PDB file of C-alpha atoms and ligand atoms in Angstrom:
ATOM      1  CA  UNK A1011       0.000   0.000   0.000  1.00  0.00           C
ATOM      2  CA  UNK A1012       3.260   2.093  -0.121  1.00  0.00           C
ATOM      3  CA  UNK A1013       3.238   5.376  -2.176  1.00  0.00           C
ATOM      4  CA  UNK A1014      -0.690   5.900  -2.012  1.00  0.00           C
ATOM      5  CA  UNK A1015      -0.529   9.435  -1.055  1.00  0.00           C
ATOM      6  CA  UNK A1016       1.075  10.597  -3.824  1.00  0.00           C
ATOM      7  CA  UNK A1017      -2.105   9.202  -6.207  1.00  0.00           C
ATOM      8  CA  UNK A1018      -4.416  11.161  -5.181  1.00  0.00           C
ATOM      9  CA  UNK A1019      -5.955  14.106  -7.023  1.00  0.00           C
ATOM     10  CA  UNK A1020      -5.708  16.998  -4.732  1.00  0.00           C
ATOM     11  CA  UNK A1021      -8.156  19.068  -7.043  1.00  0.00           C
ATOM     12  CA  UNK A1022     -10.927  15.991  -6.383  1.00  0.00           C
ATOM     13  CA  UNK A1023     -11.118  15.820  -2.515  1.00  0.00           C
ATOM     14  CA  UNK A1024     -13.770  15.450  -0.394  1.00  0.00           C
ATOM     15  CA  UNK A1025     -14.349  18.677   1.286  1.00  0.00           C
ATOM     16  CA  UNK A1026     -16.355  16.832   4.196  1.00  0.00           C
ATOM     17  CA  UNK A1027     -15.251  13.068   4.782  1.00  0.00           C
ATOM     18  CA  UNK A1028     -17.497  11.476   8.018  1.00  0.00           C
ATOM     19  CA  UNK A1029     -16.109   8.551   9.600  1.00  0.00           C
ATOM     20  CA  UNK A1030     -17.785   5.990  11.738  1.00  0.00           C
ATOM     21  CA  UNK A1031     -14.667   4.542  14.102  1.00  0.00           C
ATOM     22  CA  UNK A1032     -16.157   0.894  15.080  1.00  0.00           C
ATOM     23  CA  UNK A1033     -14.611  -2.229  16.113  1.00  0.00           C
ATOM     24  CA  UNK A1034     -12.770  -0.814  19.155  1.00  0.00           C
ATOM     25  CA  UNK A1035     -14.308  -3.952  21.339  1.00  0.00           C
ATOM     26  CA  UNK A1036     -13.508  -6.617  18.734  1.00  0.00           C
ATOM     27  CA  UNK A1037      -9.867  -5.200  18.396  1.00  0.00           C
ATOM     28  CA  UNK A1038      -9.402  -5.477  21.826  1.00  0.00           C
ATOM     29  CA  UNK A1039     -11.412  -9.006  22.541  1.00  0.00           C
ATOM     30  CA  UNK A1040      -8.948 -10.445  19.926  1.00  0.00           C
ATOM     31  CA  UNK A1041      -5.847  -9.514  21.889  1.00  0.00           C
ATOM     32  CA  UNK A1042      -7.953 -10.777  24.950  1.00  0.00           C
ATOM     33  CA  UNK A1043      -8.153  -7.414  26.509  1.00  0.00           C
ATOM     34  CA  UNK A1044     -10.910  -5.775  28.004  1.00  0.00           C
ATOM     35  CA  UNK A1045     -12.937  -3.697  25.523  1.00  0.00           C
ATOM     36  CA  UNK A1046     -12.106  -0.147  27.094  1.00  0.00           C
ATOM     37  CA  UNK A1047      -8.243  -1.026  25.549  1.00  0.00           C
ATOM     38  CA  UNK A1048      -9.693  -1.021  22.655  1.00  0.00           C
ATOM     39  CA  UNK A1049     -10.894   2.751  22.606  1.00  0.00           C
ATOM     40  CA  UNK A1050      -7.564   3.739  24.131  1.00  0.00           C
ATOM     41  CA  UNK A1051      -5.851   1.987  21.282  1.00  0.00           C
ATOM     42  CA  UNK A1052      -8.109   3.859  18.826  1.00  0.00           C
ATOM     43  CA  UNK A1053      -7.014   7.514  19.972  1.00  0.00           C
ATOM     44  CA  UNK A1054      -3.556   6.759  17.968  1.00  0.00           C
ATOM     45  CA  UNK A1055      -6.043   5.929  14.663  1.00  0.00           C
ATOM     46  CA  UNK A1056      -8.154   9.575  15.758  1.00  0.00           C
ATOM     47  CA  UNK A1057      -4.765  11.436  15.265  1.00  0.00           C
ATOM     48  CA  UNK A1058      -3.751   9.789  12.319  1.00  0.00           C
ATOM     49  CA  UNK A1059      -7.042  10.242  10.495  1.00  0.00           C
ATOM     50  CA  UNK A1060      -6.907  14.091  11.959  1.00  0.00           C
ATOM     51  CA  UNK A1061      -3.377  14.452  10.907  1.00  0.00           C
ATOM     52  CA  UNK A1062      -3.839  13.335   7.104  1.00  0.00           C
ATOM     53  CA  UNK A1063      -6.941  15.129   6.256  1.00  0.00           C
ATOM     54  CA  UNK A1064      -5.365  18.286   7.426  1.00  0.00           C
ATOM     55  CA  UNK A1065      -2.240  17.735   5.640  1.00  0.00           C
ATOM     56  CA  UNK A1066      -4.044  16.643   2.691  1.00  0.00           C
ATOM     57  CA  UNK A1067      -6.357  19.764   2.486  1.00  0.00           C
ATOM     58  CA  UNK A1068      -9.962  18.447   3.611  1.00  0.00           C
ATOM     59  CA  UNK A1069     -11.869  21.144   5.052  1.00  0.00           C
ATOM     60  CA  UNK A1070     -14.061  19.282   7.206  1.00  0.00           C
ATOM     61  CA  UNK A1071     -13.672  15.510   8.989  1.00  0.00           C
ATOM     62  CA  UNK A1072     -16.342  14.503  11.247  1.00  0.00           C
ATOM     63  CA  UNK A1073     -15.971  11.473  13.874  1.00  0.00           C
ATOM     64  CA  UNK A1074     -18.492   9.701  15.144  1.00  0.00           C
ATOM     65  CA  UNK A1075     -17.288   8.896  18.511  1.00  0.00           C
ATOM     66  CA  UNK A1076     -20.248   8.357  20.573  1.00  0.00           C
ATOM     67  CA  UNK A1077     -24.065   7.646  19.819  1.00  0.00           C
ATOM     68  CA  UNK A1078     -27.219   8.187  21.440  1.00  0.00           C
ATOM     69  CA  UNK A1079     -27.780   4.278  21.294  1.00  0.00           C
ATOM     70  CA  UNK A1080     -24.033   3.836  23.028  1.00  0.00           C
ATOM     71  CA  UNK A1081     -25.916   5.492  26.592  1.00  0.00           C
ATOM     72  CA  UNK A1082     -27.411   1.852  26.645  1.00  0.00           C
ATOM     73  CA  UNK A1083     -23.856   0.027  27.309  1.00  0.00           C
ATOM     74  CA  UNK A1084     -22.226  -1.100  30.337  1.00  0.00           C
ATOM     75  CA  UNK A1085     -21.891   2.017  33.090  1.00  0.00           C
ATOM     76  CA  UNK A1086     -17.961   1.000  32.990  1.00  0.00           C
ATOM     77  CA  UNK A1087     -17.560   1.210  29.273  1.00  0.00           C
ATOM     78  CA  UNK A1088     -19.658   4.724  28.973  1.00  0.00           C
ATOM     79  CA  UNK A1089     -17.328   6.261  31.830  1.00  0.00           C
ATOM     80  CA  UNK A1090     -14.057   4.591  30.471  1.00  0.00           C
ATOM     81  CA  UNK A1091     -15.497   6.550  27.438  1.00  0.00           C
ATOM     82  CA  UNK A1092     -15.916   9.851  29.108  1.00  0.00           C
ATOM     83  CA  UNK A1093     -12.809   9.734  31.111  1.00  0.00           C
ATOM     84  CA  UNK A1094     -10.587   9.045  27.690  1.00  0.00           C
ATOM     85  CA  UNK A1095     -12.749  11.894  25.762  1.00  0.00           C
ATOM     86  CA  UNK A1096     -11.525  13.977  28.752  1.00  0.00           C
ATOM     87  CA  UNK A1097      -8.001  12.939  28.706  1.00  0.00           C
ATOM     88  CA  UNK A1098      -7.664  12.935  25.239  1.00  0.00           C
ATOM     89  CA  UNK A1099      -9.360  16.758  24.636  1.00  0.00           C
ATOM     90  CA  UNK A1100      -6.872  17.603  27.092  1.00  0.00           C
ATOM     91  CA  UNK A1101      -3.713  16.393  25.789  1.00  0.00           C
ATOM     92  CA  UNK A1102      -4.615  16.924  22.190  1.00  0.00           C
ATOM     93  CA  UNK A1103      -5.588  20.745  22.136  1.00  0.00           C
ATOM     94  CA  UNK A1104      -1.863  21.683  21.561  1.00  0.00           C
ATOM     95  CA  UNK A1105      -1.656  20.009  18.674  1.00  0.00           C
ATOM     96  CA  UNK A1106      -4.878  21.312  17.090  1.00  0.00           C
ATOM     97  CA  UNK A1107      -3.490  25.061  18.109  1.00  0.00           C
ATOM     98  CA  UNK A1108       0.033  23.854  16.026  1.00  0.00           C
ATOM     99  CA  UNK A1109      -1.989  22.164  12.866  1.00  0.00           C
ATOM    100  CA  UNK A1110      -4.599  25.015  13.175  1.00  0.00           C
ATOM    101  CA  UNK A1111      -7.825  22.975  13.278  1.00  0.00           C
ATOM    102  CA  UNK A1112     -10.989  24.222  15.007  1.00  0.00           C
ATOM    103  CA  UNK A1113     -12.780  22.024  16.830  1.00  0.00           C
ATOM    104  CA  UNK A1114     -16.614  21.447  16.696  1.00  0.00           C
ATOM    105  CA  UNK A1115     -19.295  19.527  18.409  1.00  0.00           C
ATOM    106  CA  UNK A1116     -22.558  17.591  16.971  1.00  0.00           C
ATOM    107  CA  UNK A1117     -24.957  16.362  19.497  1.00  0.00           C
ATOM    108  CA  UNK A1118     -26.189  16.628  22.863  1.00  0.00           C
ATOM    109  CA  UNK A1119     -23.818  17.380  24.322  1.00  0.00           C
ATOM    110  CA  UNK A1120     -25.381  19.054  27.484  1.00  0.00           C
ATOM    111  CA  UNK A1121     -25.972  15.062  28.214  1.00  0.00           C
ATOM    112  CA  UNK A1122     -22.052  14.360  28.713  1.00  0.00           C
ATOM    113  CA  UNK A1123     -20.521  14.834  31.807  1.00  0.00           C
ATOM    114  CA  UNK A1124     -19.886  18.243  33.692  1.00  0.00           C
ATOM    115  CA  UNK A1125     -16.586  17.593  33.199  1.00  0.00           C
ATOM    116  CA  UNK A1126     -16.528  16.528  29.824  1.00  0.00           C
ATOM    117  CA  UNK A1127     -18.457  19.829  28.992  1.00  0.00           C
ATOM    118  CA  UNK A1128     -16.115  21.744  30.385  1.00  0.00           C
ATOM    119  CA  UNK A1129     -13.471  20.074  28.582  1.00  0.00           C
ATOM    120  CA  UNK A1130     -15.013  20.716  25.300  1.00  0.00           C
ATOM    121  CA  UNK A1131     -16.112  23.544  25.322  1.00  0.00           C
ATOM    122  CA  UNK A1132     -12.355  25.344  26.002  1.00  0.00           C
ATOM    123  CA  UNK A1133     -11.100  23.482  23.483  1.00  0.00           C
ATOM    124  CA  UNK A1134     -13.858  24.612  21.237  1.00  0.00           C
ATOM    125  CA  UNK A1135     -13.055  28.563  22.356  1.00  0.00           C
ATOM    126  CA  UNK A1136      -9.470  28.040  22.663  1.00  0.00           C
ATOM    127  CA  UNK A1137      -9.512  26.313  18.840  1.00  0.00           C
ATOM    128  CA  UNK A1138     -12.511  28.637  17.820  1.00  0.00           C
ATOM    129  CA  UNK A1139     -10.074  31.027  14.985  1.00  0.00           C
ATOM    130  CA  UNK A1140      -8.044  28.345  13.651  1.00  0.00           C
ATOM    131  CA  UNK A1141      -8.672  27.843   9.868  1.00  0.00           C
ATOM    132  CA  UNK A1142      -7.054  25.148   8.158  1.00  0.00           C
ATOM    133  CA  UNK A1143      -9.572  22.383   9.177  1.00  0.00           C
ATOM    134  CA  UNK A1144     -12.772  21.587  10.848  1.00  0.00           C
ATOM    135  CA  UNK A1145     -12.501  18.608  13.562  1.00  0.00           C
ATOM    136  CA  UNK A1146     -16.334  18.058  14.286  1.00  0.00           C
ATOM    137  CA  UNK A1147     -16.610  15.230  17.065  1.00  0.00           C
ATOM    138  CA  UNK A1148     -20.223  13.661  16.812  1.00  0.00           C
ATOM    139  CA  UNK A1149     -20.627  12.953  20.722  1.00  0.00           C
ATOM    140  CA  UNK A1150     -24.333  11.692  22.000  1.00  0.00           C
ATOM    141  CA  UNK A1151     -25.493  12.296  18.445  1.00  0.00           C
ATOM    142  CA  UNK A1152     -27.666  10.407  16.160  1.00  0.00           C
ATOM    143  CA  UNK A1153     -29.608  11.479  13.640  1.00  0.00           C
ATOM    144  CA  UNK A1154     -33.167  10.656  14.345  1.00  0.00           C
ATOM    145  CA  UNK A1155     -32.171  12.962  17.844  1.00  0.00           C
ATOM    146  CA  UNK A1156     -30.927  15.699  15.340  1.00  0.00           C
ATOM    147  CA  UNK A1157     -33.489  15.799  13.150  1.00  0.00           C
ATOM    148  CA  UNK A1158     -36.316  15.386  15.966  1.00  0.00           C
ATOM    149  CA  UNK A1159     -34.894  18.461  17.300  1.00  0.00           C
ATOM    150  CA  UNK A1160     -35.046  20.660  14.193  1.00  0.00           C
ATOM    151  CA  UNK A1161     -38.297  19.509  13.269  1.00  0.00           C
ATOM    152  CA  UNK A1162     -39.717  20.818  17.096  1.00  0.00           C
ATOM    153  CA  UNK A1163     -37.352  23.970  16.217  1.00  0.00           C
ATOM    154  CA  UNK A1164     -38.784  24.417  13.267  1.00  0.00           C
ATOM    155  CA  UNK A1165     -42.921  23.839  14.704  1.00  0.00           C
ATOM    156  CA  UNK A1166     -41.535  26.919  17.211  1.00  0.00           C
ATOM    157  CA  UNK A1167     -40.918  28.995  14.758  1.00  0.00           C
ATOM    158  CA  UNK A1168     -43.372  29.056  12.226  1.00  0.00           C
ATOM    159  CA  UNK A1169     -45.878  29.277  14.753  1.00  0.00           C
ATOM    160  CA  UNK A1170     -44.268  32.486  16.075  1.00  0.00           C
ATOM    161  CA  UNK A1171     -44.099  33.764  12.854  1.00  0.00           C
ATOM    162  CA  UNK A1172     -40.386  34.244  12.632  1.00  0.00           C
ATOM    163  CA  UNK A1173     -40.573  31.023   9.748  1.00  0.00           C
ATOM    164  CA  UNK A1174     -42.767  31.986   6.598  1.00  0.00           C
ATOM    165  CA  UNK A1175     -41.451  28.557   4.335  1.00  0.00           C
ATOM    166  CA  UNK A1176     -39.923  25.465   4.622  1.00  0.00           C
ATOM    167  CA  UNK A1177     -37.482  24.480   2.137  1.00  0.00           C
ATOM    168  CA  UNK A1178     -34.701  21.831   2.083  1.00  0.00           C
ATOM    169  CA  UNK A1179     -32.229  24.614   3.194  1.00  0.00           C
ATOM    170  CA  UNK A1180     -34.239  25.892   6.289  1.00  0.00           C
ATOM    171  CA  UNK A1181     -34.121  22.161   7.173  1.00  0.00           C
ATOM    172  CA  UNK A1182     -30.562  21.767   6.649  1.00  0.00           C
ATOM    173  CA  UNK A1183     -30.151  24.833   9.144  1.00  0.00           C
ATOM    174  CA  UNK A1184     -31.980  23.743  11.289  1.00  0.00           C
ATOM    175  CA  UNK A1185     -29.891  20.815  12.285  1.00  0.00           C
ATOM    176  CA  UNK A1186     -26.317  20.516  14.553  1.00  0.00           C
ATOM    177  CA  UNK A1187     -24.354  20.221  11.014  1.00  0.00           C
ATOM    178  CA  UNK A1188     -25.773  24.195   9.910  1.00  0.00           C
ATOM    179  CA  UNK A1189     -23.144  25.896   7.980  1.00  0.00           C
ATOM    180  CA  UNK A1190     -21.105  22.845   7.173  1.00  0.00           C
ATOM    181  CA  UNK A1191     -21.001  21.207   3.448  1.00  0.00           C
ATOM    182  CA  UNK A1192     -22.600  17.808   3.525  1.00  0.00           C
ATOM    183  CA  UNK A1193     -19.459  14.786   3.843  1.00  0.00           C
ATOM    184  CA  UNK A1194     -18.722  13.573   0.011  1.00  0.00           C
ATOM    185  CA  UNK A1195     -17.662  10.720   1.471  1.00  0.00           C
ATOM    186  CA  UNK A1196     -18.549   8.534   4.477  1.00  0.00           C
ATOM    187  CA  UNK A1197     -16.049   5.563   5.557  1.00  0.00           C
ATOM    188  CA  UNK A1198     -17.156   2.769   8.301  1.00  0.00           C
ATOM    189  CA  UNK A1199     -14.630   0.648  10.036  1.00  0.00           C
ATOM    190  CA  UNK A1200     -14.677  -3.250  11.122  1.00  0.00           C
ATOM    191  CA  UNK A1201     -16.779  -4.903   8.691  1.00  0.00           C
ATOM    192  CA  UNK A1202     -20.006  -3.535   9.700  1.00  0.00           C
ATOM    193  CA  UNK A1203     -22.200  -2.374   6.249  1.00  0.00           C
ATOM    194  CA  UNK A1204     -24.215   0.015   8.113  1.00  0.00           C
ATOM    195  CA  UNK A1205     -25.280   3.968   9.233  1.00  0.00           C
ATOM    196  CA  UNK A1206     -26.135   3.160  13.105  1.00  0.00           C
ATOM    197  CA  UNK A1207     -27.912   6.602  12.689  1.00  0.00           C
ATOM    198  CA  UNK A1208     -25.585   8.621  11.397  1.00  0.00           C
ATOM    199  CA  UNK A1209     -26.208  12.136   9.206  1.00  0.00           C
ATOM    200  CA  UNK A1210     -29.269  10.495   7.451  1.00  0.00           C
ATOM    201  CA  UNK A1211     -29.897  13.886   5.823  1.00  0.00           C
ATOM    202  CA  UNK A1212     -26.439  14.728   5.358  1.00  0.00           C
ATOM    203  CA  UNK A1213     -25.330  11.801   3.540  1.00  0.00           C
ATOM    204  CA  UNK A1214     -27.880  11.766   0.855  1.00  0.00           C
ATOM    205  CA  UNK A1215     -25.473  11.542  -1.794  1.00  0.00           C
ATOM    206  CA  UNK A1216     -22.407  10.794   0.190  1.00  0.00           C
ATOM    207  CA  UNK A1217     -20.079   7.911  -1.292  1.00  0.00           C
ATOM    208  CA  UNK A1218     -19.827   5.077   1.432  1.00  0.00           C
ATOM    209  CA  UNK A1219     -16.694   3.424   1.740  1.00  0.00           C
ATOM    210  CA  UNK A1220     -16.538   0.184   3.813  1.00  0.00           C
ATOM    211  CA  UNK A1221     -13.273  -1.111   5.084  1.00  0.00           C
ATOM    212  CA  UNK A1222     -12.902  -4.464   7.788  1.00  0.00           C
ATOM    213  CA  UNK A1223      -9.565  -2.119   9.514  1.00  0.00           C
ATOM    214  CA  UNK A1224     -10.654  -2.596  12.636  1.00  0.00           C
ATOM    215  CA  UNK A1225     -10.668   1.453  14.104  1.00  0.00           C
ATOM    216  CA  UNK A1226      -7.483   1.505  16.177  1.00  0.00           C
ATOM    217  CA  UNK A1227      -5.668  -0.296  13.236  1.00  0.00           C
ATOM    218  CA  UNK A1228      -6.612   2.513  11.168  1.00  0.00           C
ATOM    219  CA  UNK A1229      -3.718   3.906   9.546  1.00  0.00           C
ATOM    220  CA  UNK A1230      -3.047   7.221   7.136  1.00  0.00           C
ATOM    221  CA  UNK A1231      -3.134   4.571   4.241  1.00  0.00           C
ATOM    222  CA  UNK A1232      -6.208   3.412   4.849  1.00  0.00           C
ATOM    223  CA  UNK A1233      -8.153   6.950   4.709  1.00  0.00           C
ATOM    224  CA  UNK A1234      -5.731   7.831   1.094  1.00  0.00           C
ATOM    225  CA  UNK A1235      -7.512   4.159   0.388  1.00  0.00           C
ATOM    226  CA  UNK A1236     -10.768   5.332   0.885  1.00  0.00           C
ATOM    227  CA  UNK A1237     -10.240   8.771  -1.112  1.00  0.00           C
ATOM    228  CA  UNK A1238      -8.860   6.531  -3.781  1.00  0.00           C
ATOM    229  CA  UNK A1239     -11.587   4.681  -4.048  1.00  0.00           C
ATOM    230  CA  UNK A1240     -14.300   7.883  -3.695  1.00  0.00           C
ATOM    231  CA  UNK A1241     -11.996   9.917  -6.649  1.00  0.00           C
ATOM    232  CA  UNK A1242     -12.850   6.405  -9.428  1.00  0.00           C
ATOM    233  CA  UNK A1243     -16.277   6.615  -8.760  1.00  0.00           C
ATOM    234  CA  UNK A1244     -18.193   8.803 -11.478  1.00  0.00           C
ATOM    235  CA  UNK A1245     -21.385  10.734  -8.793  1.00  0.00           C
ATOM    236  CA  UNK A1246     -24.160  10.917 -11.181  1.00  0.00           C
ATOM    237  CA  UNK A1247     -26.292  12.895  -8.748  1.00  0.00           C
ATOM    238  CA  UNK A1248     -29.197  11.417 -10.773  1.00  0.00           C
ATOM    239  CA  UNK A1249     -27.795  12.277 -14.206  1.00  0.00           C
ATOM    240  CA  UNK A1250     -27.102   9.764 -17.051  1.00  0.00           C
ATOM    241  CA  UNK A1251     -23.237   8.839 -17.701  1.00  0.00           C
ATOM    242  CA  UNK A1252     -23.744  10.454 -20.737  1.00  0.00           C
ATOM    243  CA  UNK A1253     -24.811  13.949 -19.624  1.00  0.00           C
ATOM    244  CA  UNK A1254     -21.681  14.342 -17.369  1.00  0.00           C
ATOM    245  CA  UNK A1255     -19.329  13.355 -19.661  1.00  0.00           C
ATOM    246  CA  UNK A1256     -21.324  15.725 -22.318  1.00  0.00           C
TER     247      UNK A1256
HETATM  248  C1  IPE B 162     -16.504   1.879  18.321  1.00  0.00           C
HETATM  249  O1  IPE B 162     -16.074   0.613  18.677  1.00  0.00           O
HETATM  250  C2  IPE B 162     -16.443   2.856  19.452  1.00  0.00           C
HETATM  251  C3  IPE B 162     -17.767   3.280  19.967  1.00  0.00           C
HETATM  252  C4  IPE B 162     -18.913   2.931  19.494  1.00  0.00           C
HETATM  253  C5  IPE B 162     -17.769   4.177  21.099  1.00  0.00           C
HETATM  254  P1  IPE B 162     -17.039  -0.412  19.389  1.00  0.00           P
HETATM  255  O2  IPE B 162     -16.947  -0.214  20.859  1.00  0.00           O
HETATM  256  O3  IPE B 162     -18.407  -0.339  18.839  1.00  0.00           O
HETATM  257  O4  IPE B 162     -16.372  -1.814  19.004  1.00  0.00           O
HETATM  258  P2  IPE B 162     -17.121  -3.130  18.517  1.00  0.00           P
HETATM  259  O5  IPE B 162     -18.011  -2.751  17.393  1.00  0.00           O
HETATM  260  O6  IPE B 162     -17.901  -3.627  19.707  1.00  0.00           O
HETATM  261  O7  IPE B 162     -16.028  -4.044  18.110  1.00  0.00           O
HETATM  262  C1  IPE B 163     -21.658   3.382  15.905  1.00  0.00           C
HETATM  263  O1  IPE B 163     -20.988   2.239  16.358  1.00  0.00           O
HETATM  264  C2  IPE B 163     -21.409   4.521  16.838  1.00  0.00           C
HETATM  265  C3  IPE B 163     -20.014   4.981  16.892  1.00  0.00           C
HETATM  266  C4  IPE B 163     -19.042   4.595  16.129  1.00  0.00           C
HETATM  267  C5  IPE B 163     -19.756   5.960  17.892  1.00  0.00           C
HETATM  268  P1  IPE B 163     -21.776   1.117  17.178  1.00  0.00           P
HETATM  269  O2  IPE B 163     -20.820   0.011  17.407  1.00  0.00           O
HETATM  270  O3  IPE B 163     -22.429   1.683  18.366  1.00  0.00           O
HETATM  271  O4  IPE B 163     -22.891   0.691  16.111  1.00  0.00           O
HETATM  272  P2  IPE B 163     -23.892  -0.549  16.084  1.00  0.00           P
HETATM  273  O5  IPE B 163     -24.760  -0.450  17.275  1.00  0.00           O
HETATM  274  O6  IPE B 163     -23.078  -1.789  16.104  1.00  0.00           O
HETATM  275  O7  IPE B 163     -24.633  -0.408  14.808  1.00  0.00           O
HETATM  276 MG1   MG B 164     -19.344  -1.229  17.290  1.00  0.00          MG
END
């Protein structure tokens, strides 16, 4: 896989890639560790992935770290979760100030942890001018949640009077993602050929790219893979083969 970088077309990029990170747990059952290993291991995959888009030029990378659904694990894997988002927000803010990356939240986030909060939201203020990327960390997120939201948002509105019309934009910023371009390209770790309710709305006409990299095995060459793969696919957006080549 040696010598990928170099083939890809830095005027084709994805401006947004989304990335689920799964098969943390598996990783770690294989080595015959406890599953929380397994989302320490996968912080070294988080800066990698971080670290490439930046230095390749994408403007936006969004992780999916943790979902709504996730609140339903074991009480010791959720706070082994929060502690390492902690931790890792903590260590890691130096090194978005040197690549200068802002970082942004999805979510609800005012369901994490006082702590956690806290955490976030001075990296999000200290991080807040950078320019060169957008970091967006999907944390307590899922879709039906986002959408649910902007729909009651929405309701409020129109009914005060501040909404005349409804069209696919005003629904668009309505939700968490408002202001970002919708991910061209959505990769999902460890074998798993599904969204787990993940930007429904956003990836309408994103390119999925399945890999079975388990997350913390994750490497730079994996993600110039995926964009590989994403740049020799023609995006008809509904058009015939003919027209876009016309
Ligand atoms: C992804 O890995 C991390 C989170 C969902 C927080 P998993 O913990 O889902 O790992 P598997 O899928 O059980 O292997
Ligand atoms: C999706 O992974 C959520 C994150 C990666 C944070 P899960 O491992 O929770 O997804 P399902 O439940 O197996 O679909
Ligand atoms: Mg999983």
């Amino acid at each position: 896989m040696a010598g990928l970088k170099e083939e890809i077309n830095l005027d084709n990029l994805p401006k947004h890639i989304a990335v689920i990170m799964d098969g943390n747990g598996r990783w770690a059952k294989m080595k015959g560790k406890l599953r929380t290993f397994g989302h320490e291991s996968g912080v070294k995959a988080v800066r990698e992935t971080v670290e490439s888009c930046a230095e390749l030029g994408v403007s936006y990378l969004t992780l999916y770290a943790f979902s709504t659904e996730n609140w339903n694990r074991p009480k010791f894997e959720i706070n082994a979760l929060m502690s390492l988002l902690v931790s890792t927000i903590a260590s890691e803010t130096k090194t978005l100030m040197k690549n200068n990356i802002r970082l942004q939240t999805i979510g609800d986030t005012l369901s994490l942890p006082s702590k956690c909060q806290r955490e976030l939201k001075e990296a999000i203020d200290t991080t807040a001018g950078n320019t060169r990327m957008t970091l967006v960390l999907a944390l307590s997120y899922s879709s039906r949640w986002e959408i649910t939201k902007a729909v009651k948002e929405i309701s409020a509105d129109v009914q005060s009077g501040k909404l005349k019309e409804i069209s696919e934009s005003t629904i668009a910023q309505y939700l968490d993602t408002a202001g970002m371009p919708d991910p061209e390209l959505l990769i999902r770790t460890s074998g798993e050929h599904r969204i787990s309710n993940f930007l429904l709305w956003q990836i309408s006409y994103a390119e999925l790219f399945f890999t079975d990299v388990l997350w913390p095995d994750f490497r730079k060459e994996h993600l110039y893979e995926a964009i590989l793969s994403y740049q020799g696919r023609e995006r008809r957006f509904g058009k015939t083969s003919e027209q876009l080549s016309a």
